[in-house]
Each structure stands twice: as C-alpha cells, then as structure tokens.
Short mmCIF file of C-alpha atoms and ligand atoms in Angstrom, two decimals:
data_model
loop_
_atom_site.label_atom_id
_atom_site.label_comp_id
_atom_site.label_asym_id
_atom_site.label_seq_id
_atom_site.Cartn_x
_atom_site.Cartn_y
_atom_site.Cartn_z
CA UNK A 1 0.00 0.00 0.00
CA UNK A 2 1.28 3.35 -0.69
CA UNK A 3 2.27 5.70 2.41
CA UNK A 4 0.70 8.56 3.24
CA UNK A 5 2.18 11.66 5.40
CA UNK A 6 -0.77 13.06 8.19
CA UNK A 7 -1.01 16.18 10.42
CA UNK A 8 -2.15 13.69 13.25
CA UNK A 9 -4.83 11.19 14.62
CA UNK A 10 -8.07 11.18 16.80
CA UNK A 11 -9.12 8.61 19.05
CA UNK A 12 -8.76 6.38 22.70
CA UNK A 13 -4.93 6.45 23.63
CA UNK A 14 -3.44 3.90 25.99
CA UNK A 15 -0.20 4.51 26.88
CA UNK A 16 2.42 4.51 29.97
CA UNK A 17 3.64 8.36 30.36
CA UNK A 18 6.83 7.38 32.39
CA UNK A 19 8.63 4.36 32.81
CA UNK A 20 7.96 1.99 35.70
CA UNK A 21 10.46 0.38 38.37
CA UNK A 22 7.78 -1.14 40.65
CA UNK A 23 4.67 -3.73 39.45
CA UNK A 24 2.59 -1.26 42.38
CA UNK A 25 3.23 1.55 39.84
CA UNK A 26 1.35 1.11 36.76
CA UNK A 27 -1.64 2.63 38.05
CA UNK A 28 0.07 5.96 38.31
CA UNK A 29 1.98 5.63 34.51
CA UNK A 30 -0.86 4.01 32.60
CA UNK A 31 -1.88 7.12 30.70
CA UNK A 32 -5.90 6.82 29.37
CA UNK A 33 -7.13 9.71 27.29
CA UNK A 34 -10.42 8.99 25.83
CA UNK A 35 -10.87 11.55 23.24
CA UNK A 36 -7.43 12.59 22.32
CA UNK A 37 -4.98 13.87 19.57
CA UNK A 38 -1.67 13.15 18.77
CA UNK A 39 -0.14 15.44 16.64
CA UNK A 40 2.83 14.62 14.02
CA UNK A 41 5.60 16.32 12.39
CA UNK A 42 8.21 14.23 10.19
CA UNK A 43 7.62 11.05 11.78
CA UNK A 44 7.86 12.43 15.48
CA UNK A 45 5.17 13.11 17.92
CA UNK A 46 4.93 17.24 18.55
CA UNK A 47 1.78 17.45 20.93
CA UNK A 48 -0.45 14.91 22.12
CA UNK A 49 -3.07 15.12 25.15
CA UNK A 50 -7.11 15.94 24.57
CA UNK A 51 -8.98 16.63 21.65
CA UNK A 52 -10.49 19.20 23.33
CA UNK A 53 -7.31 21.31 24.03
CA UNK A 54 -5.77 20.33 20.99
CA UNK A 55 -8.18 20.76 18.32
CA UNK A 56 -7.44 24.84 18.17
CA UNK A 57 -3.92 24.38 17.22
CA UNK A 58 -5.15 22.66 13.92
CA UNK A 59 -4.74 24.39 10.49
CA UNK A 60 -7.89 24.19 8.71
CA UNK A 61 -6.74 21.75 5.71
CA UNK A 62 -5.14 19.55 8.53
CA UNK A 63 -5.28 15.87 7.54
CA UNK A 64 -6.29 13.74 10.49
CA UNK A 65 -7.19 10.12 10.81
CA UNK A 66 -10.13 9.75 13.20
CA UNK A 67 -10.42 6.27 14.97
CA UNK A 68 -13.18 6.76 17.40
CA UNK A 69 -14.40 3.27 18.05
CA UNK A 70 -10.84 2.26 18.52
CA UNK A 71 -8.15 2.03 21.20
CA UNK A 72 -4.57 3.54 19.70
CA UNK A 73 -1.76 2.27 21.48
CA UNK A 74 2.17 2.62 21.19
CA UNK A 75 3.70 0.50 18.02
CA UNK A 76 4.64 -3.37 19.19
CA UNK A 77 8.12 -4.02 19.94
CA UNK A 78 9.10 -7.64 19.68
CA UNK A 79 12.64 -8.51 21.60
CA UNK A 80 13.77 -11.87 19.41
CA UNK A 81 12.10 -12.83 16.18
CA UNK A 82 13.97 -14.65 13.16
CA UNK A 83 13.86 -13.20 10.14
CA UNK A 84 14.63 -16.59 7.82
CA UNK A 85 11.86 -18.91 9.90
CA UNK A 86 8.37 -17.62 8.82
CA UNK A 87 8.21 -20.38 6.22
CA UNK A 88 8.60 -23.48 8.82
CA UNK A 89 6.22 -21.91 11.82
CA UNK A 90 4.42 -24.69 13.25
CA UNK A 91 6.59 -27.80 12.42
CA UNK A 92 5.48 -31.16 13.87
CA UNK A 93 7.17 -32.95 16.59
CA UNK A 94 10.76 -31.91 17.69
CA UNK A 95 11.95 -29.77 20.72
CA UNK A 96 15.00 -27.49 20.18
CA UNK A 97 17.95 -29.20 19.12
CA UNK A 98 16.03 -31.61 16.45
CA UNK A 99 13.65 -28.98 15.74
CA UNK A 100 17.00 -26.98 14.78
CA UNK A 101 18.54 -29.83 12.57
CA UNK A 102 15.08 -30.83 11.05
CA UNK A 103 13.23 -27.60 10.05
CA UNK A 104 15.35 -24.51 10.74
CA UNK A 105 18.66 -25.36 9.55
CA UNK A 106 16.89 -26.27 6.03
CA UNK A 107 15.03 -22.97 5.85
CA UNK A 108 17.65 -21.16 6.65
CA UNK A 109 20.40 -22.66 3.64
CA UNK A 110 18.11 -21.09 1.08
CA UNK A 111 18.70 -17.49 2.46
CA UNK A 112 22.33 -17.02 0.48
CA UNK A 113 20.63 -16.56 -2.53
CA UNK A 114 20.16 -12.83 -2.34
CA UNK A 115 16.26 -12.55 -4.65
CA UNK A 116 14.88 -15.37 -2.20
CA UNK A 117 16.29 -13.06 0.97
CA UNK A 118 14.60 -9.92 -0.67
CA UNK A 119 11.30 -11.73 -1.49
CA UNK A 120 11.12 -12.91 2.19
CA UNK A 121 11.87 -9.97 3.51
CA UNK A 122 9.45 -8.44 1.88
CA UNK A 123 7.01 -10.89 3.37
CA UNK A 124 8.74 -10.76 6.58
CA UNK A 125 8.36 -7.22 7.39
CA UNK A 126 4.56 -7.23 6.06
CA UNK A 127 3.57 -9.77 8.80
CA UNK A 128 5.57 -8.00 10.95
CA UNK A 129 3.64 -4.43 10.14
CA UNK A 130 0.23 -6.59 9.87
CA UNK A 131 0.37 -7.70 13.56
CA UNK A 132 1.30 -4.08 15.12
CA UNK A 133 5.09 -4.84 15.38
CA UNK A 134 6.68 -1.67 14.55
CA UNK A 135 10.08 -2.10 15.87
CA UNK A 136 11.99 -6.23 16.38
CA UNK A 137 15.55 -7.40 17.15
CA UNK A 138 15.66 -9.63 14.46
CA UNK A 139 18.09 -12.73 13.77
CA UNK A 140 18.88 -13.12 10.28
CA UNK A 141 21.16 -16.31 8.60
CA UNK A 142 24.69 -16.54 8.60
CA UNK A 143 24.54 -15.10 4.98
CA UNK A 144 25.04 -11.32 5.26
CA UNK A 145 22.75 -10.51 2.12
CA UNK A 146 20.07 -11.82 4.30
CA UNK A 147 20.94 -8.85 6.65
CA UNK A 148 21.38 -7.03 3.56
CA UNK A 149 17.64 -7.90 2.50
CA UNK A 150 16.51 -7.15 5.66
CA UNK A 151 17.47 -3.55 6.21
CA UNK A 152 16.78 -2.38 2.69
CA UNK A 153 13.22 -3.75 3.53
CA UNK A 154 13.10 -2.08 7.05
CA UNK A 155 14.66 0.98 5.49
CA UNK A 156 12.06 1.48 2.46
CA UNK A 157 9.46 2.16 5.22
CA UNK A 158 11.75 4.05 7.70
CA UNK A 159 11.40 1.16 10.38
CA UNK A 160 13.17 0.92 13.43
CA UNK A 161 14.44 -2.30 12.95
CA UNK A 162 17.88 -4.57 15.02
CA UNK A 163 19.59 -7.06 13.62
CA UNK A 164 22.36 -9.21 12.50
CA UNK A 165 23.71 -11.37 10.72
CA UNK A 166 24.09 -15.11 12.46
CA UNK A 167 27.52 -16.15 13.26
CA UNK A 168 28.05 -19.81 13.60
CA UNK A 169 31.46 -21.83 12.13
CA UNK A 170 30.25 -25.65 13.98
CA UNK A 171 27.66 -28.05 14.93
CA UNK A 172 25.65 -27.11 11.62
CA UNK A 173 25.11 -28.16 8.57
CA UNK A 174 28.72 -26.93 5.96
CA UNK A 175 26.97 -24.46 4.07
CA UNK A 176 25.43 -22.92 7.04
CA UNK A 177 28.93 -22.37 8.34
CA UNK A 178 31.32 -19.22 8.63
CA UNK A 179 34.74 -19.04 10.19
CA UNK A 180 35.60 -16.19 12.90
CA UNK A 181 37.49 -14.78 9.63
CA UNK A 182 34.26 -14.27 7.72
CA UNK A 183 32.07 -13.62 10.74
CA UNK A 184 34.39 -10.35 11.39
CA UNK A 185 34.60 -9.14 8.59
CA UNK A 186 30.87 -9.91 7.30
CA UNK A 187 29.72 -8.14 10.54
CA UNK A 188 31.72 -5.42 9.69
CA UNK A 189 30.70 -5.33 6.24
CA UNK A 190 27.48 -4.68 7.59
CA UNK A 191 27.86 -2.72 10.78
CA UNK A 192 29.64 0.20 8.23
CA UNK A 193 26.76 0.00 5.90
CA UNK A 194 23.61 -0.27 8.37
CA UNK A 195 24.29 0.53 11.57
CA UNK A 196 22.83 4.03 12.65
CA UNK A 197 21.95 4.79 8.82
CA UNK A 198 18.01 5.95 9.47
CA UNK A 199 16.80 3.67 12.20
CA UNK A 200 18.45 0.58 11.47
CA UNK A 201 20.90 -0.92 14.21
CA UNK A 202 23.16 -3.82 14.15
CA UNK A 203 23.50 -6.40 16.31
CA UNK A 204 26.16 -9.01 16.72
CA UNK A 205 24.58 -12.14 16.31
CA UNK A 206 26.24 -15.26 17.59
CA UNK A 207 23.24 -17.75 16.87
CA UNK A 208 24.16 -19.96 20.59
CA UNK A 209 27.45 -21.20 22.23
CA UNK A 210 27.00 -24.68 20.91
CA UNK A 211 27.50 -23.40 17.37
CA UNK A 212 30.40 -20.83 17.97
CA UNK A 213 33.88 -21.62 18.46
CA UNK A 214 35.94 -19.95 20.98
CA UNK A 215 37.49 -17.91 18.76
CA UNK A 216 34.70 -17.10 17.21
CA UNK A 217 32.95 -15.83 20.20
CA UNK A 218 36.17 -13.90 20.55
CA UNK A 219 35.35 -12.52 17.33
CA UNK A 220 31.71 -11.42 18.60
CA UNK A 221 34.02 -9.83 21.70
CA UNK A 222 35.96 -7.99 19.83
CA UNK A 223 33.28 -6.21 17.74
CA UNK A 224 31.50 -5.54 20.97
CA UNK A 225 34.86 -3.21 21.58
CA UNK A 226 35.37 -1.94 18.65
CA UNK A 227 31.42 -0.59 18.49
CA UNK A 228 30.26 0.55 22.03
CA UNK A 229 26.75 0.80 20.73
CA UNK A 230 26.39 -2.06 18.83
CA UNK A 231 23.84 -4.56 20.42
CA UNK A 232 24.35 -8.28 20.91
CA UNK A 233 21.96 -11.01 20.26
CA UNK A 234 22.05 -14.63 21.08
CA UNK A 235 19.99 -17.51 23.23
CA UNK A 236 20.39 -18.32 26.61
CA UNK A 237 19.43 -21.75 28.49
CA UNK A 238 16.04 -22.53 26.39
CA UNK A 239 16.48 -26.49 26.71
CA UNK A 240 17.90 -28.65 29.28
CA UNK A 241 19.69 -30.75 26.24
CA UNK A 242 20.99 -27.62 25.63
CA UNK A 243 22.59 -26.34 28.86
CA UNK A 244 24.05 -30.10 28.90
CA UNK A 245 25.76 -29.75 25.58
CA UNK A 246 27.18 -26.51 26.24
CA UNK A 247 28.76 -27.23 29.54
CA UNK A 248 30.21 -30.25 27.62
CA UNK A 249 31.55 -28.04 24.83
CA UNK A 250 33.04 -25.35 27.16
CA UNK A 251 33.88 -27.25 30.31
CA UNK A 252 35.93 -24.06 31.52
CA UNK A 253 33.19 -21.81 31.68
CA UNK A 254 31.38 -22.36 35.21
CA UNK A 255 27.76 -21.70 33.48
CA UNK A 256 25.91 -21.25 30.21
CA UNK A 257 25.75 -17.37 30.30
CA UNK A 258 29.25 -17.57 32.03
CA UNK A 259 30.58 -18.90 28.19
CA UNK A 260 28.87 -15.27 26.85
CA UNK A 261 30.43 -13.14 29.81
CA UNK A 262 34.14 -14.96 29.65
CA UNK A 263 33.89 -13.61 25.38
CA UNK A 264 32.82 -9.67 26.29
CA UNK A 265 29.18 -10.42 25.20
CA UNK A 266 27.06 -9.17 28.10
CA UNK A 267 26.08 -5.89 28.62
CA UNK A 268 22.81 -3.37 28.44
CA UNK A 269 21.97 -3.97 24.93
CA UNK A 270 22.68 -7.75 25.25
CA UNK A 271 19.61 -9.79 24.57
CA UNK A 272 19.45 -13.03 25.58
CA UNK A 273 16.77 -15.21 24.06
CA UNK A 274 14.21 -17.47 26.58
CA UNK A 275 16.35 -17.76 29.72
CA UNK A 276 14.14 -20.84 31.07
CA UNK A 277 15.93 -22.95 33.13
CA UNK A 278 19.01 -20.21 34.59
CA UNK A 279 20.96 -20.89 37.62
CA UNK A 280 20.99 -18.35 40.52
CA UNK A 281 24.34 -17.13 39.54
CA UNK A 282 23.26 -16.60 35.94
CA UNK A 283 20.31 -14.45 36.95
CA UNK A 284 23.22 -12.54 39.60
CA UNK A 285 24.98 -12.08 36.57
CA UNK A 286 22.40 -10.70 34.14
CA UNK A 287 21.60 -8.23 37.25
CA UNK A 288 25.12 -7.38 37.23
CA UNK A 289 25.79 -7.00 33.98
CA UNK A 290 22.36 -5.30 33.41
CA UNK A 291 21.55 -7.98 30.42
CA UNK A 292 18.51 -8.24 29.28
CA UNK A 293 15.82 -11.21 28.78
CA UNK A 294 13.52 -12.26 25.25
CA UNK A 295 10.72 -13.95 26.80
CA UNK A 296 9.20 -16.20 23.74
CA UNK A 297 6.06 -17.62 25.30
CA UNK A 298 4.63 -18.90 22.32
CA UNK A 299 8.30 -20.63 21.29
CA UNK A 300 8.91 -21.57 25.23
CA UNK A 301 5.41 -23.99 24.84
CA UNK A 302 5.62 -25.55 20.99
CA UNK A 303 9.14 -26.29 21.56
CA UNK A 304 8.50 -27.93 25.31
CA UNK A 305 11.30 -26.07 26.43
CA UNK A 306 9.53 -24.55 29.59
CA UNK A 307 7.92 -22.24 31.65
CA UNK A 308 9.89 -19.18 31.84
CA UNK A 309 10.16 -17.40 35.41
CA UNK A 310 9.08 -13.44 35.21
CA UNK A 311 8.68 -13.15 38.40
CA UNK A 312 12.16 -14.35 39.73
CA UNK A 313 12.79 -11.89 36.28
CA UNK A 314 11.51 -8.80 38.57
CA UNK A 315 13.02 -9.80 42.23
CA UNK A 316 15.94 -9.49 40.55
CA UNK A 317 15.40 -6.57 38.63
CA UNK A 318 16.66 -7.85 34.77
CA UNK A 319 14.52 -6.36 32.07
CA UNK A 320 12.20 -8.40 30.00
CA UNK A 321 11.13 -7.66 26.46
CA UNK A 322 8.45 -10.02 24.94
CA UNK A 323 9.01 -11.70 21.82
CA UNK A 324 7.25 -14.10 18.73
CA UNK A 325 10.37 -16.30 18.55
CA UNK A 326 9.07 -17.40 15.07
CA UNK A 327 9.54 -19.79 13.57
CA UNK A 328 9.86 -21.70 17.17
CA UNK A 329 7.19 -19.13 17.77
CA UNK A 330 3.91 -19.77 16.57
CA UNK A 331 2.33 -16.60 15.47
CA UNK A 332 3.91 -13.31 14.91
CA UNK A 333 1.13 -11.42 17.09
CA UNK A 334 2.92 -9.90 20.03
CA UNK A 335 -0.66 -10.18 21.31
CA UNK A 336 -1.46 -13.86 20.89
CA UNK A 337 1.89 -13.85 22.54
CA UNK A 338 1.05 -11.84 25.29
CA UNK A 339 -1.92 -14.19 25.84
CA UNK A 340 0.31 -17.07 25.98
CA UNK A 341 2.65 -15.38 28.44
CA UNK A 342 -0.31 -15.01 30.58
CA UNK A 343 -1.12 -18.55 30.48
CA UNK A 344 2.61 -19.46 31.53
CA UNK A 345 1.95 -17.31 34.79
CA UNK A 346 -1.34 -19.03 35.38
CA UNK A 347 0.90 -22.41 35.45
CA UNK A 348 3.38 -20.98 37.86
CA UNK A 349 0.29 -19.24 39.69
CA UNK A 350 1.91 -15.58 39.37
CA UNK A 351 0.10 -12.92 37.87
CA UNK A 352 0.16 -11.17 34.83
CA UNK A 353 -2.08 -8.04 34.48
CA UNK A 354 -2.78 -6.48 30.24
CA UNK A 355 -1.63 -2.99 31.95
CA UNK A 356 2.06 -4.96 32.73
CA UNK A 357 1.48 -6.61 29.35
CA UNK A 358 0.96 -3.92 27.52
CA UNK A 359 4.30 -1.97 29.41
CA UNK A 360 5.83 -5.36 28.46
CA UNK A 361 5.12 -4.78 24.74
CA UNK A 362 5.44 -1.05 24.52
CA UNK A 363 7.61 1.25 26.39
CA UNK A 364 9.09 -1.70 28.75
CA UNK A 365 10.12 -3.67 25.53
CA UNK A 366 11.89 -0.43 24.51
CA UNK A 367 13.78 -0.31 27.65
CA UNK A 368 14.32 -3.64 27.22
CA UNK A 369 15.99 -2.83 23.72
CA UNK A 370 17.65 0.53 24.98
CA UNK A 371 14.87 2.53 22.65
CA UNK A 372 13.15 4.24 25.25
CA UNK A 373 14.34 7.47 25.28
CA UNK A 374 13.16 7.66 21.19
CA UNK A 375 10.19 5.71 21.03
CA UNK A 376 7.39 3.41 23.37
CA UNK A 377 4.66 5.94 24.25
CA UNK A 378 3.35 9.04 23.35
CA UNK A 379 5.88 11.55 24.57
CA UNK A 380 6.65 14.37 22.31
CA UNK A 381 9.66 14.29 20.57
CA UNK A 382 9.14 10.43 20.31
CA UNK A 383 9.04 8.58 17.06
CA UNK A 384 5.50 8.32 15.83
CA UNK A 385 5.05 4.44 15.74
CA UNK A 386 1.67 3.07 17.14
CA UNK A 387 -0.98 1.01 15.99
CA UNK A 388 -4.70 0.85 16.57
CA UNK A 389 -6.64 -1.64 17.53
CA UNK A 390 -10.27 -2.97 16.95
CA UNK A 391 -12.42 -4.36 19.84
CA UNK A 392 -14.55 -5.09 17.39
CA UNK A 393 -12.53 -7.33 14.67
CA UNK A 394 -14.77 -10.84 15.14
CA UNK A 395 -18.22 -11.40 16.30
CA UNK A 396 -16.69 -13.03 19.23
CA UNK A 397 -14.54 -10.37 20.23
CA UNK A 398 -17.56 -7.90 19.45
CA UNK A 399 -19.31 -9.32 21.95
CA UNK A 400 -16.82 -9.76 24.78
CA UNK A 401 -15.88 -5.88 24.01
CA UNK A 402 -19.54 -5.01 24.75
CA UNK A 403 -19.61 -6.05 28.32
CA UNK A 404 -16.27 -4.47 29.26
CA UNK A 405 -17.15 -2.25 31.91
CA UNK A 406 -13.20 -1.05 32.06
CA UNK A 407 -11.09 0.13 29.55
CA UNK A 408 -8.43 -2.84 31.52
CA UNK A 409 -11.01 -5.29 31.27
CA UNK A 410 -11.46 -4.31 27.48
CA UNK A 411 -7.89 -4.31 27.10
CA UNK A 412 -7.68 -7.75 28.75
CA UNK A 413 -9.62 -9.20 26.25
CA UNK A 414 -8.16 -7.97 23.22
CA UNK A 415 -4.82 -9.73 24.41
CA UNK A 416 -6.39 -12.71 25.20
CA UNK A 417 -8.70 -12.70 22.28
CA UNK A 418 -6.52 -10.23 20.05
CA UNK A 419 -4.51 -11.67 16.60
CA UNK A 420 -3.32 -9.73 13.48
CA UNK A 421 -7.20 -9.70 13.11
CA UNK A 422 -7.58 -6.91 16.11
CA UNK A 423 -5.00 -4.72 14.54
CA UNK A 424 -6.39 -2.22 11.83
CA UNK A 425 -4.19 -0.12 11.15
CA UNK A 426 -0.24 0.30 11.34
CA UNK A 427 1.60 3.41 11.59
CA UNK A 428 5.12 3.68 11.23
CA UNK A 429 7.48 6.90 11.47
CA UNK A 430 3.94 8.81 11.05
CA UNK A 431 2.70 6.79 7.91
CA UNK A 432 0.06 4.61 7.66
CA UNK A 433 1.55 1.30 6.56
CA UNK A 434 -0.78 -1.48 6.93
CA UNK A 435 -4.43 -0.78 6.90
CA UNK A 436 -6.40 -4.34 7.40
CA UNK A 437 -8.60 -5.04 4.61
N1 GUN B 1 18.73 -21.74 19.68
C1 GUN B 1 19.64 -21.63 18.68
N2 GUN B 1 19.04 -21.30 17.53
C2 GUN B 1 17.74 -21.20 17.78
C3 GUN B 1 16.61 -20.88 16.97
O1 GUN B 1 16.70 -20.64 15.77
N3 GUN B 1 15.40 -20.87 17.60
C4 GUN B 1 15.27 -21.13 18.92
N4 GUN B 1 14.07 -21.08 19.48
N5 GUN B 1 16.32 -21.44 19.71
C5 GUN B 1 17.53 -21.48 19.14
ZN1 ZN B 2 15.31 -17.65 18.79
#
C-alpha cells in the first residue's frame, strides 16, 4: 500500500507516560485519554493530550485520521524474532535441538541466494507491520545478504528495525557455516553500511554457544569493543539438552551465560533469548551485567522447552522484552503472545495483568531494547510508531468488548482474544503502513 504523510490522529490512547520500576506503579503511569490527539511532524510526535485542548492548534486543511471506536496504542516491539523462519512456523514434533537440525537449519540454507532473501523480507516485514510490530531485534542467517535484505526492507518504510547477521562456524550443517574470519569481517561489512543509517541498528549475532567456536565468540568480543553501541543477540538456556551440551563443549566456563560473559558479550543492549531454566548465579549475573531477557512464550510452549520465570525476572530486577520467537514461535502477534505469556503465569500461579502486558510490549520492551528514550509511548519528541486496535474485529470479540465495563477489562480481552485480526491499522514513522482489509 502506498504511504501517506498526516497532520495527526483522533481517538482512545493507551499509553504509559513514564517508565515503571515497581509492578505497584502502573496505576500511576498508565496514561488513558479517551478523546485525544496526537499530533505529528516528520515522523515524530509534537503534541499529544485531549482533543479538546488540541483541536485549536489545527490548520484548517489539517489531515487527520479519526479512529473513534478504537483504542490507539504505542507500536509493538518484539525482543527476538527470526527473520529466515516464517516459512517453517508450526513444524510437527521436535523440541530445540532436532527442531533446529530438522526444520530450521533447512530454511535457513536457502537465504544465500540474495532474490529469495529480498522476497522474504518483503514478506517478513509485512507480517511483521500486519500484527502491530513496529520495531523487532531480528536474527537473520549466517549469509550477510540476508541482513542485507533485511534492512533495505526495514529501510524502504523508515522502520526501526535490530539485527544481524548469524555467526556460527560448527555443529551445523557446511553451508550454514562461517569461520571467525568471515564472521568479522561480514559483521563489519554490515555494521559500516547499516548501523545508525536511518533507524536501522546492528547487532552481533552469535546464533548460541553450541555453534560458535571460541574464537569465534572472541570474534563477537571484539566487535562488541570496537562498536560501544552495537547490540548483541544470542539464546540463553532454552532447553535442558541444551545447557548439557554446552557445559560439555566449554567445560571451563562455570555456566551457560558464564561462556557469553568470559567472550565480552554481556552488557545493556545484550539480549538473551528465553532464559528458562538459569541458575541463581546466571540471573546474579544478568543483574550485574544489566543484560537483558527475550521472553518467547509462544516458542517456550511448541518447543516444550519450559515455563519461563518473570517473576524471579523482577526480584531481581533484569529487564524483560516479549518476543514471537518465530519460527519456534507460533504466530507473529505480540498479542497472541502476550496471551500465551499469561497462560505461563497461570501455570506458575503468578500474575500477569494487560496494563504490565501492555508496558511489556510497549515502552518496557523499549527499555528492554535501549529505545526508550526515542520511542514506546506518546511523549513528544518520540518517534511516531503506534498502531490501533479494533475491539470489534470478530463477532466473538464484538461481543466480549460489549460487556467491558473497564477500559483494563477491554484491554484484557483484546490480548487474550486479540490476533493480526484486532490490529487495523499500522503506523510507522507517522505513515500509515498497513491498513487491514
Ligand atoms: N537456539 C539456537 N538457535 C535457535 C533458533 O533458531 N530458535 C530457537 N528457538 N532457539 C535457538
Ligand atoms: Zn530464537
């Protein structure tokens, strides 16, 4: 669909006007304005509050978008997604390291040829921008034009987008492979070209211990010196097969995220993928290192790997992004996976209100990333990414919407309930980019 510039938008805004340390304090930052505008200039937010106080300020030919049966929120930010997996969601039978072997190490081998990388990611971002994701840390193959795909998509629509290209030189198939030679200067390759050109970011993108080499997570280390502000991007103790293997590989290292530390790779814009099954240390030492966690609910369950722990995550105060995980990760609706997360707290019999979801998938996931200062709610000067959703999209959901007393309780249903379905329209940098048909 073509993009179109507007002066701003009218509707219900949900948002979270500061950040928040304590689960006690969401009351106080969820921000609810029921008939508001949000003003836009080049692809940042320049006023926002009520309609009513706002509405003067408008130029007579201004073009607004008026959703007034809607509820507008901040743009989706999903921590961990894989760029090269969208074609083998839901594959039959395997947990991780079979599942890797059988269906994702196949996909992936077909990504070095540079027209099927630009057709996917083509697709890629389009299901991304369909489900309200406006902004994803993104793992792409160990061929750079995969990466190079990627960001010429993400840039063509001015997307804030992270992401890498995969570095792994063993345990995978040979023409999956790189050597720390190639992983440098492939990274590099791409960290001149991409990084901080428009939105796009790089991160270093060791795919998991088992299939680095020492020196070629010395490699990742390096980088991570070379570029301050480059982020890093890997998984962490998803599977207990896992763990196993990599404290048989690296028998020095005295735990799984110790093998990341020991190389330089933690840090505040490290990401570390599912962190199921972590040993008190390791959580010590994402504390200390102020790492952060990709909670994949939807991956965590098809994949058996487990029931991920959010709220050891906040006694010991490690940020958590949510994330799709696709193509472990069933769906790329950061609100399906939302409603999944809230399932795995049922199981553990913690709690999991849609106002700490919704921080979760808005400005929490962009502290999660390091974003927050630029984008993640409605605060002017912020990038103008948000999405708006429709309590209305089935008969079902019509329904349910109806007897919502509470705009929570409304909101609580649309993430249990919600899909690509509930999102209607897509706005990205201040452009309308996906409008459902
Ligand atoms: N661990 C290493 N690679 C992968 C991957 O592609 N998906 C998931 N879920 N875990 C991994
Ligand atoms: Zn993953």
């Amino acid at each position: 669909m073509r993009n179109s510039a507007i002066d701003g938008v009218r509707g219900r805004f949900l948002d979270f006007s500061e950040s928040v340390e304590k689960r006690s304090d969401f009351d106080g930052a969820v921000r609810y304005v029921e008939d508001g505008l949000l003003l836009l200039k080049e692809g940042h937010i320049v006023w926002f509050g009520d309609w009513s106080e706002g509405r003067d300020q408008l130029l007579e030919d201004a073009h607004i978008h008026e959703y007034p049966d809607q509820l507008i929120v901040p743009g989706f930010i999903d921590c961990h997604i894989h760029f090269p997996q969208a074609e083998i969601i839901a594959a039959y039978g395997e947990q991780l390291l079979e599942w890797l072997n059988n269906y994702a190490f196949p996909a992936e081998k077909q990504y070095g040829d540079i027209a099927y990388s630009r057709e996917m990611a083509e697709f890629f971002v389009a299901e991304l921008l369909r489900n309200g994701t406006t902004t994803a840390a993104v793992f792409c193959t160990v061929h750079h034009q995969s990466a190079e795909a990627l960001f010429a998509a993400a840039q063509r629509r001015n997307m804030r987008i992270i992401a890498g290209k995969v570095l792994m030189d063993r345990n995978a198939p040979p023409d999956l492979l790189d050597t720390p030679e190639i992983a440098y200067d492939d990274s590099r390759m791409l960290i001149e070209k991409y990084h901080n050109q428009g939105r796009l970011l790089y991160a270093v993108t060791p795919r998991f211990a088992p299939t680095s080499t020492p020196d070629q997570l010395a490699v990742a280390g390096q980088l991570m010196r070379e570029y301050p502000d480059l982020y890093m991007q890997t998984h962490l103790s998803e599977n207990k097969e896992e763990i196993q293997w990599v404290q048989e590989l690296f028998p020095d290292r005295k735990s799984y995220l110790d093998v990341y530390e020991y190389f330089g790779l933690t840090g505040p814009r490290s990401i570390f993928g599912h962190c199921i099954h972590l040993e008190d240390g390791e959580w010590k030492g994402l504390y200390d290192t102020d790492s952060v966690i990709a909670f994949c609910p939807t991956s965590n369950l098809f994949l058996g790997s487990g029931l991920f722990d959010l709220e050891r995550a906040r006694k010991e105060n490690v940020r958590v992004g949510v994330a799709t995980d696709v193509g472990g990760g069933t769906s790329f609706s950061i609100l399906t996976s939302l409603s999944e997360a809230y399932k795995i707290m049922q199981l553990q019999k913690q709690k999991f209100s849609a106002i700490e979801a919704l921080y979760m998938a808005t400005l929490g996931g962009a502290e999660a990333l390091s974003l927050d200062h630029l984008l993640g709610n409605f605060e002017v000067g912020k990038e103008a990414d948000f999405v708006v959703l429709d309590p209305a999209a089935t008969v079902l959901q019509a329904k349910r919407s109806e007897k919502s007393e509470t705009i929570v309780d409304l909101l609580f249903a649309l993430m249990i309930m919600g899909d690509d379905r509930t999102v209607s329209h897509t706005y990205v940098d201040g452009r309308l980019v996906h409008k459902r048909e």
